[in-house]
mmCIF file of C-alpha atoms in Angstrom:
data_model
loop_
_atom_site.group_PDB
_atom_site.id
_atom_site.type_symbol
_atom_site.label_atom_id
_atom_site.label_comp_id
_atom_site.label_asym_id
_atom_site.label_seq_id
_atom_site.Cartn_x
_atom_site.Cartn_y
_atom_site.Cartn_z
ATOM 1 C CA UNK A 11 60.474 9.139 8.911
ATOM 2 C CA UNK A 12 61.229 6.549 11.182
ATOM 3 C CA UNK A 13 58.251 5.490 12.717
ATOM 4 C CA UNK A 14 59.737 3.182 15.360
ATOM 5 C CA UNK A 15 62.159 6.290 16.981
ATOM 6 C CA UNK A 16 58.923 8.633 16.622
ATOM 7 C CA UNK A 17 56.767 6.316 19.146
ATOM 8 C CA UNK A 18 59.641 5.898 21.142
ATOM 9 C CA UNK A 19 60.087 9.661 21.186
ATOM 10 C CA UNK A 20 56.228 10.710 21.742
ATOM 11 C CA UNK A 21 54.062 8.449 23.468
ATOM 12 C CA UNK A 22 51.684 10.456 24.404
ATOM 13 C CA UNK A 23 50.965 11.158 20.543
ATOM 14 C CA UNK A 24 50.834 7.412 20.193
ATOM 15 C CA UNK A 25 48.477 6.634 22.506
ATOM 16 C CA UNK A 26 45.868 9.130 21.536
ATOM 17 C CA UNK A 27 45.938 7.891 17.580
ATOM 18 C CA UNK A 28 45.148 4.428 18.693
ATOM 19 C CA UNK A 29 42.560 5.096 21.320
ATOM 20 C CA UNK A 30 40.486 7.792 18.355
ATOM 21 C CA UNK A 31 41.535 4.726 15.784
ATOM 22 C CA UNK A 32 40.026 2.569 18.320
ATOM 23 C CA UNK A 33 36.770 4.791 19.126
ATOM 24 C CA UNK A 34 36.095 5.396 15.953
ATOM 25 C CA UNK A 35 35.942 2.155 15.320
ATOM 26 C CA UNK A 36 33.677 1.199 17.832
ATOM 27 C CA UNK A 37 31.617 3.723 16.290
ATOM 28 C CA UNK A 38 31.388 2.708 12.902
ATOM 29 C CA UNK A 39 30.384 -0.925 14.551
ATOM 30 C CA UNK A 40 27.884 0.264 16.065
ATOM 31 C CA UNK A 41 26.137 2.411 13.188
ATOM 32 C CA UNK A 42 26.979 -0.398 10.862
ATOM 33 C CA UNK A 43 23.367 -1.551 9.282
ATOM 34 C CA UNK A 44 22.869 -5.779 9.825
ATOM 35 C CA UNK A 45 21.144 -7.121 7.377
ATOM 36 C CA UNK A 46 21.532 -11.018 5.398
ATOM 37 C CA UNK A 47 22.716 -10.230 2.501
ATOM 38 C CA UNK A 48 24.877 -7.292 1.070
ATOM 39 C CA UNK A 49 22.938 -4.890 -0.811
ATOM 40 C CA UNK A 50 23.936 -3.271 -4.363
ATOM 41 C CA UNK A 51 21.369 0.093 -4.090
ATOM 42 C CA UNK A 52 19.987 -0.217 -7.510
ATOM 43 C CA UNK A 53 17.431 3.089 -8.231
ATOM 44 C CA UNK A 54 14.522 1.210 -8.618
ATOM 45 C CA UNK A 55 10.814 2.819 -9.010
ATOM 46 C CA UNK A 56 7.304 0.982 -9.930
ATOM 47 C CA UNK A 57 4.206 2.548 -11.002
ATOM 48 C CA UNK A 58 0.882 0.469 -10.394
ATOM 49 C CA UNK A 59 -2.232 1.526 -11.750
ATOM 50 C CA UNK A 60 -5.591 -0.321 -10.793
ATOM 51 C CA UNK A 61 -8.061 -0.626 -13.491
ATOM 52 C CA UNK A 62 -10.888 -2.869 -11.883
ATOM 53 C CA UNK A 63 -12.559 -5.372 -14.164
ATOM 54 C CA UNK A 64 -9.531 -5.288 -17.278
ATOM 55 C CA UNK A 65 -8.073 -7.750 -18.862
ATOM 56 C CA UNK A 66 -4.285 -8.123 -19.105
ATOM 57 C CA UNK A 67 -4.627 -7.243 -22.734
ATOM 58 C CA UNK A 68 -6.865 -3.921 -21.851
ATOM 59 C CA UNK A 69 -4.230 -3.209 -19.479
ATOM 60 C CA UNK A 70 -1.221 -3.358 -22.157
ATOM 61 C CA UNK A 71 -3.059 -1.633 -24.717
ATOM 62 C CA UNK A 72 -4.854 1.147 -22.693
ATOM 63 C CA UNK A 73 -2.620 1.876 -19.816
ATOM 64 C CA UNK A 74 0.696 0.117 -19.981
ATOM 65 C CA UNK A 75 1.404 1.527 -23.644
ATOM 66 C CA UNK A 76 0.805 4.897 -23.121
ATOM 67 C CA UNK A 77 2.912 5.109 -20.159
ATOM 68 C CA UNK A 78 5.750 3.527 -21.413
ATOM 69 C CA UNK A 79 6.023 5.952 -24.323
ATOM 70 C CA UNK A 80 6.146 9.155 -22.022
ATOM 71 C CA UNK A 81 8.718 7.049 -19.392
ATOM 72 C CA UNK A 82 11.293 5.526 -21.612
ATOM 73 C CA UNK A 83 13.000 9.248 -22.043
ATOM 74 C CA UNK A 84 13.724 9.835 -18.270
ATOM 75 C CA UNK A 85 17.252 10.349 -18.032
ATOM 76 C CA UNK A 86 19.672 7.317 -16.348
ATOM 77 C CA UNK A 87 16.671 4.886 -17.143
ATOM 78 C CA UNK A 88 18.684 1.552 -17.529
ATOM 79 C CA UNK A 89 15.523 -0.535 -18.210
ATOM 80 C CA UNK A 90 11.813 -0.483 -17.826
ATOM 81 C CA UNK A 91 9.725 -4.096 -17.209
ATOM 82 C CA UNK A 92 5.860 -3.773 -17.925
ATOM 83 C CA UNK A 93 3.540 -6.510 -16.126
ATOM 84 C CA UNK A 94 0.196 -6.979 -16.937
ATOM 85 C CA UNK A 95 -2.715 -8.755 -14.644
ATOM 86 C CA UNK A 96 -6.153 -8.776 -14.275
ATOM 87 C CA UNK A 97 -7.377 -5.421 -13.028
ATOM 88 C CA UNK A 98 -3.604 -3.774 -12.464
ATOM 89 C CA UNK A 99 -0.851 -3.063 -14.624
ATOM 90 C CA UNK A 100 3.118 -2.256 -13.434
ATOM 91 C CA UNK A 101 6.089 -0.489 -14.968
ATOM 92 C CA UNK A 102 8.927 -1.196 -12.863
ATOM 93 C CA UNK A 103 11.852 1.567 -14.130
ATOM 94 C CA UNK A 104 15.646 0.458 -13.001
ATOM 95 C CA UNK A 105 18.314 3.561 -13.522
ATOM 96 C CA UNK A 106 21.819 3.862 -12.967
ATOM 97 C CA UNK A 107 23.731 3.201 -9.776
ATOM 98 C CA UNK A 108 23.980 6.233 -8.001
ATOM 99 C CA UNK A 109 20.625 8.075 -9.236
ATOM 100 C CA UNK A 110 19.212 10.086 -6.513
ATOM 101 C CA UNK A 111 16.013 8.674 -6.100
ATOM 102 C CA UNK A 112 13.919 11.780 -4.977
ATOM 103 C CA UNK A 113 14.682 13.451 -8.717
ATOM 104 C CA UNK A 114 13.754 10.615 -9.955
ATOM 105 C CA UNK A 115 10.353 9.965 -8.294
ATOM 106 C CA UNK A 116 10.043 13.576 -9.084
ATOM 107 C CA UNK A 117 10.880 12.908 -12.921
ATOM 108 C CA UNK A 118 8.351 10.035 -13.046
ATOM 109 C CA UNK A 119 5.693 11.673 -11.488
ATOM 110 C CA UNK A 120 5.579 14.746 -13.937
ATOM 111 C CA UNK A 121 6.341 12.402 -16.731
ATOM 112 C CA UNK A 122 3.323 10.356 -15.825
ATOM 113 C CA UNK A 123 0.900 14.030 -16.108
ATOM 114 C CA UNK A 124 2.226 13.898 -19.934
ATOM 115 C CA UNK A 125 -0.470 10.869 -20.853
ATOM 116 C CA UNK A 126 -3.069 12.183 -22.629
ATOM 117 C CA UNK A 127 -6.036 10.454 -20.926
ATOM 118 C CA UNK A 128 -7.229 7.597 -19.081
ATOM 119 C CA UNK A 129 -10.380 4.548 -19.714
ATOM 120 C CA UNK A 130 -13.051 5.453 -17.522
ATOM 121 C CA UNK A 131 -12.734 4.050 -13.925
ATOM 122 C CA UNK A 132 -9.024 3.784 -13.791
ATOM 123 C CA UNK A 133 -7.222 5.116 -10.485
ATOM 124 C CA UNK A 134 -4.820 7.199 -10.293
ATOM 125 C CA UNK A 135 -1.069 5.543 -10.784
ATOM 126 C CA UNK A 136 1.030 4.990 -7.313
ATOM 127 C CA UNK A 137 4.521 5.412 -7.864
ATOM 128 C CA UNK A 138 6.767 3.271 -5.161
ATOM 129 C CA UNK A 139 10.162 4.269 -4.950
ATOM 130 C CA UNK A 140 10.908 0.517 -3.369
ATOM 131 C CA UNK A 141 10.625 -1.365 -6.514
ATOM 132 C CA UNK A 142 8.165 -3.921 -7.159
ATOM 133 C CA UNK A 143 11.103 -6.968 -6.554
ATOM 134 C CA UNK A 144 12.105 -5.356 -2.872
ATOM 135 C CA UNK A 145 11.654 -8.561 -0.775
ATOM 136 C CA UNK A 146 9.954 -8.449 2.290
ATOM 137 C CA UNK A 147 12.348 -9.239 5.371
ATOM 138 C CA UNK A 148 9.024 -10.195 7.707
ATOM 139 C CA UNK A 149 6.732 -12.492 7.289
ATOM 140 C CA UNK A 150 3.391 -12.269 9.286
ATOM 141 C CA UNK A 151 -0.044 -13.935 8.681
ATOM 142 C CA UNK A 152 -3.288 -12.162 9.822
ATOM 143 C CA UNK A 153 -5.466 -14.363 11.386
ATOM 144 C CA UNK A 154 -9.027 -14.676 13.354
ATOM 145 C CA UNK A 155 -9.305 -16.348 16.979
ATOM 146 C CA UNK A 156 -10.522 -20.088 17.599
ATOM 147 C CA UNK A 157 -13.681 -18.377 18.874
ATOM 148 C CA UNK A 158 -14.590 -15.710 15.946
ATOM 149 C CA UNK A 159 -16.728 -17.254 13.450
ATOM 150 C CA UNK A 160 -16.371 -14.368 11.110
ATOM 151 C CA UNK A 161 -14.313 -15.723 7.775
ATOM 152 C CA UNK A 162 -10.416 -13.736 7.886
ATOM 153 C CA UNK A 163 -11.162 -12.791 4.153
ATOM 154 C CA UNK A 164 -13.808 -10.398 5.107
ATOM 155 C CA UNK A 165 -10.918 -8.348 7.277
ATOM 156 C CA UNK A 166 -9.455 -7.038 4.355
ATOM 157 C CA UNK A 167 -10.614 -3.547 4.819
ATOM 158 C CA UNK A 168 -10.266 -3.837 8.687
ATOM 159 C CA UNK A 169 -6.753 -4.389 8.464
ATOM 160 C CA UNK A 170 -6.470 -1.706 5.208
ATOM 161 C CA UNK A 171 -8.210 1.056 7.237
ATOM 162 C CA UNK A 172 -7.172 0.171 10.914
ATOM 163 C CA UNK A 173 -4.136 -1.920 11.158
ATOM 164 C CA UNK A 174 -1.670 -0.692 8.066
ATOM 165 C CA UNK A 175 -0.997 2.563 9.507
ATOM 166 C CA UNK A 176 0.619 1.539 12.823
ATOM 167 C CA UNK A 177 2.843 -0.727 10.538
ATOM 168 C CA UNK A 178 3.846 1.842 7.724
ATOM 169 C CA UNK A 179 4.473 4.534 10.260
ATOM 170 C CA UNK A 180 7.596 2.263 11.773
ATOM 171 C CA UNK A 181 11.119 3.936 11.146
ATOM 172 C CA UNK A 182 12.715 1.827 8.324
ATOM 173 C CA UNK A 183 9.707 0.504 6.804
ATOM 174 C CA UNK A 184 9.384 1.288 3.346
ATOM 175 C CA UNK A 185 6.211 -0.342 2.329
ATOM 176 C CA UNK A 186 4.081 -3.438 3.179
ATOM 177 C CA UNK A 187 3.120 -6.742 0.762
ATOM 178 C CA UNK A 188 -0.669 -7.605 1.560
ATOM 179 C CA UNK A 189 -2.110 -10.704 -0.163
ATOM 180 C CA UNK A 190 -5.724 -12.323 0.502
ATOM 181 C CA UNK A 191 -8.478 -10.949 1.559
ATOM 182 C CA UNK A 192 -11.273 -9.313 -0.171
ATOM 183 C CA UNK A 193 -12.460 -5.375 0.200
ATOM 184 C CA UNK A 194 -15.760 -4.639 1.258
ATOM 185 C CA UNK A 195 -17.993 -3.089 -0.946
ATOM 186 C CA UNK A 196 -21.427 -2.232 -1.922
ATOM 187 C CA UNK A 197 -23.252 -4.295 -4.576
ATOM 188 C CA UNK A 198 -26.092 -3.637 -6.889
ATOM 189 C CA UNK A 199 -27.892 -6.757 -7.626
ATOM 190 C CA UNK A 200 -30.174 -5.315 -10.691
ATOM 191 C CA UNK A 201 -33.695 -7.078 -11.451
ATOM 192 C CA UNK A 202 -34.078 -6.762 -15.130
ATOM 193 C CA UNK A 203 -37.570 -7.699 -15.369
ATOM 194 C CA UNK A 204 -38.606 -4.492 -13.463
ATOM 195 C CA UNK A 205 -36.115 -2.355 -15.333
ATOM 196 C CA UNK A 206 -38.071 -3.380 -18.182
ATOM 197 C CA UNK A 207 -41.642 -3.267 -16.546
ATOM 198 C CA UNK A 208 -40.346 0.854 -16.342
ATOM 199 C CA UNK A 209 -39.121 1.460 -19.556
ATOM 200 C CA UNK A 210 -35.264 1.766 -18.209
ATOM 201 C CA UNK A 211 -31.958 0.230 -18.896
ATOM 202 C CA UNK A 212 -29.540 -0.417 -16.786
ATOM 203 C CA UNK A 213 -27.319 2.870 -18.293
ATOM 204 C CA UNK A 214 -30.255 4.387 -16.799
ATOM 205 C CA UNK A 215 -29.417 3.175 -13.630
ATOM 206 C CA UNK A 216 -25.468 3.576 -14.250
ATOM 207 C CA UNK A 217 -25.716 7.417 -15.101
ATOM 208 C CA UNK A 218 -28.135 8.261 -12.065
ATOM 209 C CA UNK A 219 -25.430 6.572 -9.533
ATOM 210 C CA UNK A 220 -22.364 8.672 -10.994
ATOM 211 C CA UNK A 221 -24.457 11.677 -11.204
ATOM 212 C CA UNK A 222 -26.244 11.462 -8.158
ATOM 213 C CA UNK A 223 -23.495 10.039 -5.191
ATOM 214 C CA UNK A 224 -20.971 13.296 -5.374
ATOM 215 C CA UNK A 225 -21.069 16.026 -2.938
ATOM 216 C CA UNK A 226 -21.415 19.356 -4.613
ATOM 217 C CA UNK A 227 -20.273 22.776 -3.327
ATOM 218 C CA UNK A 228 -22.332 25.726 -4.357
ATOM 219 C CA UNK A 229 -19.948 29.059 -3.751
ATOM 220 C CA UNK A 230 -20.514 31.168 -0.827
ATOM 221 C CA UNK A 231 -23.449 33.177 -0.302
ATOM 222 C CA UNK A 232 -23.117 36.550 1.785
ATOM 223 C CA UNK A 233 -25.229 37.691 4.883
ATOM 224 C CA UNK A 234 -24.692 40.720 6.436
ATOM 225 C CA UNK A 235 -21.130 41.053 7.740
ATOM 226 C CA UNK A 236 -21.246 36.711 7.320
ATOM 227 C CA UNK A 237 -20.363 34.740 4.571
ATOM 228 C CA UNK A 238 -21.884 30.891 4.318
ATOM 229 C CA UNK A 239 -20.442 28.525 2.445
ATOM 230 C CA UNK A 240 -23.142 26.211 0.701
ATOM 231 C CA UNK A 241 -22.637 23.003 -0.488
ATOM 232 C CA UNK A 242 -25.364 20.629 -1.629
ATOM 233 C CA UNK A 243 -24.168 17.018 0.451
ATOM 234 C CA UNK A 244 -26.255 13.902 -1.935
ATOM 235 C CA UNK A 245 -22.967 11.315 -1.146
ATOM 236 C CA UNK A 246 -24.411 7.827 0.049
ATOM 237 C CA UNK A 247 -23.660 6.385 3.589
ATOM 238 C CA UNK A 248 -25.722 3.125 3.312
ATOM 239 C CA UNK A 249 -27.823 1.053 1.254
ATOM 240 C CA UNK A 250 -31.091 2.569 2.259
ATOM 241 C CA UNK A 251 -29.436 6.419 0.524
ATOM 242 C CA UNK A 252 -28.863 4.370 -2.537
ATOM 243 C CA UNK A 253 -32.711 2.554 -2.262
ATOM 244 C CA UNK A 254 -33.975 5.992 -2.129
ATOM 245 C CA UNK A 255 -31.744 7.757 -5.288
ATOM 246 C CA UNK A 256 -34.697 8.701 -7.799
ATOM 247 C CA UNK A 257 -33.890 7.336 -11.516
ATOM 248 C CA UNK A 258 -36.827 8.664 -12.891
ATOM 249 C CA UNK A 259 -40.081 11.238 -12.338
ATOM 250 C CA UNK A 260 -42.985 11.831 -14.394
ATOM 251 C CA UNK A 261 -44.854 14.284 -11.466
ATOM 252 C CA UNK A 262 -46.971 11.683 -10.224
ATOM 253 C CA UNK A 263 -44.701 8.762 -9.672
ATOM 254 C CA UNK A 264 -41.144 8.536 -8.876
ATOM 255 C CA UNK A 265 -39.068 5.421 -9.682
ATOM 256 C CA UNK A 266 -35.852 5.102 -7.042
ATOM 257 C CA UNK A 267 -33.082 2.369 -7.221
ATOM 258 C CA UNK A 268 -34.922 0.336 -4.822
ATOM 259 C CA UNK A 269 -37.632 -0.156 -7.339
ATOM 260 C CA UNK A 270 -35.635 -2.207 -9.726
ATOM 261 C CA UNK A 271 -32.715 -3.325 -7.887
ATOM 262 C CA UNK A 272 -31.477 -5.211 -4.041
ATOM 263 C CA UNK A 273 -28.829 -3.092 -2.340
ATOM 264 C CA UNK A 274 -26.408 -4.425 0.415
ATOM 265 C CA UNK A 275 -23.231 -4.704 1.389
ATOM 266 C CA UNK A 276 -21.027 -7.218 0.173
ATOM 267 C CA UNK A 277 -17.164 -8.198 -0.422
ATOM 268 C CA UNK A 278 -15.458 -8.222 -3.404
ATOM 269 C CA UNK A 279 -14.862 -11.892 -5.500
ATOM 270 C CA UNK A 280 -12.419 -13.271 -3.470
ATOM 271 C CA UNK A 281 -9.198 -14.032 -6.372
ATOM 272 C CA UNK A 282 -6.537 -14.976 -3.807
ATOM 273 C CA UNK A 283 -6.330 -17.890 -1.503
ATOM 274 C CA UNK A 284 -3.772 -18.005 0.987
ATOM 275 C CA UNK A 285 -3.214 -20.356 3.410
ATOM 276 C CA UNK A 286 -0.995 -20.684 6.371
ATOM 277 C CA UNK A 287 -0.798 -24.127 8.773
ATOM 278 C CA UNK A 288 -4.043 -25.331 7.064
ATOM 279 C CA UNK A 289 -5.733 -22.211 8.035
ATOM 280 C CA UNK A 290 -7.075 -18.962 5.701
ATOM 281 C CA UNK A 291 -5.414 -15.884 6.392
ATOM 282 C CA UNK A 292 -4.098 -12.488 5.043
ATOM 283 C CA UNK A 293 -0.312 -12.399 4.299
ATOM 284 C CA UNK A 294 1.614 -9.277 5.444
ATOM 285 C CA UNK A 295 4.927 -8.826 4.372
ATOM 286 C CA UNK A 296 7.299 -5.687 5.495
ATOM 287 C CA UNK A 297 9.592 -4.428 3.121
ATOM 288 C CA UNK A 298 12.610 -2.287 4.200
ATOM 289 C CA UNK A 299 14.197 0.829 3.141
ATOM 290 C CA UNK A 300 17.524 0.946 1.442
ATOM 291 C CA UNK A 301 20.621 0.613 4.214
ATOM 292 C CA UNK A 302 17.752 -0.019 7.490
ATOM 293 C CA UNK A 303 19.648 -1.876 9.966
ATOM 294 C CA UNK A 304 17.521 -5.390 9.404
ATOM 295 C CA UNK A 305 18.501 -6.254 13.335
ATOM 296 C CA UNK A 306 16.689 -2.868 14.607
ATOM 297 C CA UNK A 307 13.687 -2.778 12.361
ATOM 298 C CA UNK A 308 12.434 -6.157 13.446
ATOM 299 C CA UNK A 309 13.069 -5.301 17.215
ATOM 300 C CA UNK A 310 11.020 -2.059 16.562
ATOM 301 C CA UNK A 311 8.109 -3.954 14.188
ATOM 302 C CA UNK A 312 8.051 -6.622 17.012
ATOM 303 C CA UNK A 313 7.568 -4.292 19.245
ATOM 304 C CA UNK A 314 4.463 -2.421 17.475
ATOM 305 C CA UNK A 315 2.395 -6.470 16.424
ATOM 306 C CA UNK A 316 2.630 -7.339 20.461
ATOM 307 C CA UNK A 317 1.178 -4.043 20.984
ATOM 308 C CA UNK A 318 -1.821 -4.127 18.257
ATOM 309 C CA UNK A 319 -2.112 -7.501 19.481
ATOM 310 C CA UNK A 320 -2.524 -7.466 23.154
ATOM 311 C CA UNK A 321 -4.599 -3.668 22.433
ATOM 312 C CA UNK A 322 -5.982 -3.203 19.297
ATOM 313 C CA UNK A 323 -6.430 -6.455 17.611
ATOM 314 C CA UNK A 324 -7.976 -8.691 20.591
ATOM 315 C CA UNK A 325 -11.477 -7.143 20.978
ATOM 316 C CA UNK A 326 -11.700 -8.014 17.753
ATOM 317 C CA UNK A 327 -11.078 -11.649 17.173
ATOM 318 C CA UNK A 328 -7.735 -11.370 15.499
ATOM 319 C CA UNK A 329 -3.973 -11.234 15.639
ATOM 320 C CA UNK A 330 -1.023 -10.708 13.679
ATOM 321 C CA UNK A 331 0.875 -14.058 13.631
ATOM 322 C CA UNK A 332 4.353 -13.734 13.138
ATOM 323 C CA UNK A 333 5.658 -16.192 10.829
ATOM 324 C CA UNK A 334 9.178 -15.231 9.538
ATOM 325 C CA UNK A 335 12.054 -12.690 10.375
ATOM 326 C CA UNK A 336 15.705 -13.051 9.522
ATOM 327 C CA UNK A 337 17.131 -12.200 13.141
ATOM 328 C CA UNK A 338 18.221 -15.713 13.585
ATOM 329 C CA UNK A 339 20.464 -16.001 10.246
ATOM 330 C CA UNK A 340 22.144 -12.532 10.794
ATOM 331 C CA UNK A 341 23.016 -13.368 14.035
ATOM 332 C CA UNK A 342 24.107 -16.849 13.578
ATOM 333 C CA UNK A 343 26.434 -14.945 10.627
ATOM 334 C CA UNK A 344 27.650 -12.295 12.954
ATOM 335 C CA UNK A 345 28.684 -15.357 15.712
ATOM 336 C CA UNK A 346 30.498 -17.181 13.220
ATOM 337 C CA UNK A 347 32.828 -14.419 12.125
ATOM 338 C CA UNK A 348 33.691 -13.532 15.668
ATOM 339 C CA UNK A 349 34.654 -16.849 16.214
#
């Protein structure tokens, strides 16, 4: 076919491939995702499970081993990396380049049901489908105002209960990194000498807390053309509900919680310390989900910190400070090739 004589011949024909090569084109620029550096989408899924007060070697033994031996059959696993820390263990599970990642979440998560048991006070395993080596593209740094004498660590579960949500809830966000801090809590500062002036021991005092905070429902109990449900509510709000929990009664004297022990609220031991321009603060990181357009996240997580900020945030004392995005880099890189 000779292609010359054929646009010579039909123009019109011409004209229209070029202007839907052209379009479509302009099309796939615009959809085209901007981000630093290419990206090879590697399946990659981590399971964290907390286990407060462990050792690493607790953690291997008791958690990380168990798991590993129900995981390592999964099919297209390529390789499994176990980490072990202080209070939390992770299994990070890498499979084969073109895994769809739903059936495999889906394969982990049943897989995990197959270990026999737990220690006592471990939570439940989070499986998170961005991989524990996804790098945050954003950098922010929660801070308090000049004027708020209140120490940043101790908005830890501020920012947890109040703040997180309006981040994670962004389109392309995938999850967030939060380091420093501590969580509030409630603490139990026992006085041994009057555990021992009552004949008790503090697994005395242990069993009567686990038994004694849970809400309990009872059934439903029928009345006339009515039925009730019943439930028997003994959860603690506050320190004074824990004061009054009764440990033991002999008829003519009861011994509660307060008796032998000082509750308050507290924070938890504060194991990170992260600083930012000689000042304490919480680091935030936002990680992205596989293909985001890096350009259009930022613009629409930008968007969402000046709000909290200006809204939220203020009454309060604090602000997000942003610290790092990669805007400037991709953009720079963009000018340079269409020059």
């Amino acid at each position: 076919m000779d292609i010359i004589k054929f646009s010579i011949e039909k123009p019109v024909t011409v004209i229209v491939g070029v202007i839907l090569v052209v379009l479509f084109g302009l099309i796939g620029l615009q959809r085209m995702p901007y981000q630093l550096s290419p990206t090879v989408t590697e399946p990659e899924i981590a399971v964290t499970t907390i286990w407060p007060g462990a050792t690493p070697y607790e953690i291997e033994r008791e958690i990380i081993e168990e798991q590993e031996k129900v995981l390592k059959g999964i099919p297209g696993l390529v390789e499994m990396e176990s980490s072990a820390f202080n209070n939390q263990g992770t299994i990070t599970l890498r499979f084969k380049i073109g895994t769809n990642v739903d059936d495999a979440l889906l394969r982990v998560s049943n897989k995990l049901n197959e270990v026999p048991s737990y220690p006592e006070n471990v939570e439940k395993p989070v499986i998170n489908a961005t991989g524990a080596a996804t790098s945050p593209v954003i950098w922010m740094i929660f801070k308090t105002a000049e004027d708020n004498p209140r120490p940043v660590n101790t908005y830890r579960t501020y920012f947890e209960n109040e703040t997180r949500q309006y981040l994670e809830r962004v389109e392309g966000v995938a999850d967030l990194f939060v380091a420093g801090g501590t969580e509030k809590e409630m603490h139990i500062i026992v006085k041994p000498e009057r555990l021992a002036a009552h004949g008790l021991t503090v697994n005395d005092l242990i069993n009567v807390l686990r038994a004694e905070n849970i809400n309990i429902s009872a059934g439903t109990m029928g009345v006339g053309r009515r039925n009730y449900r019943i439930r028997t509510v003994a959860e603690t709000n506050s320190p004074e509900d824990i004061e009054n929990l009764v440990i033991r009664s002999t008829g003519q004297k009861r011994i509660t919680v307060g008796d032998v022990a000082r509750v308050g609220l507290g924070y938890a031991k504060l194991t990170v310390a992260m600083m930012h321009n000689a000042r304490q603060g919480i680091a935030v990181g936002i990680k992205p989900e596989p293909g985001t357009n890096i350009l259009a996240l930022t613009d629409r997580v930008e968007k969402v910190v000046k709000e909290l900020n200006s809204k939220k945030l203020r009454p309060r004392k604090v602000y997000l400070d942003w610290v790092y995005d990669q805007r400037p880099y991709i953009r720079g890189a963009i000018g340079l090739v269409k020059n």
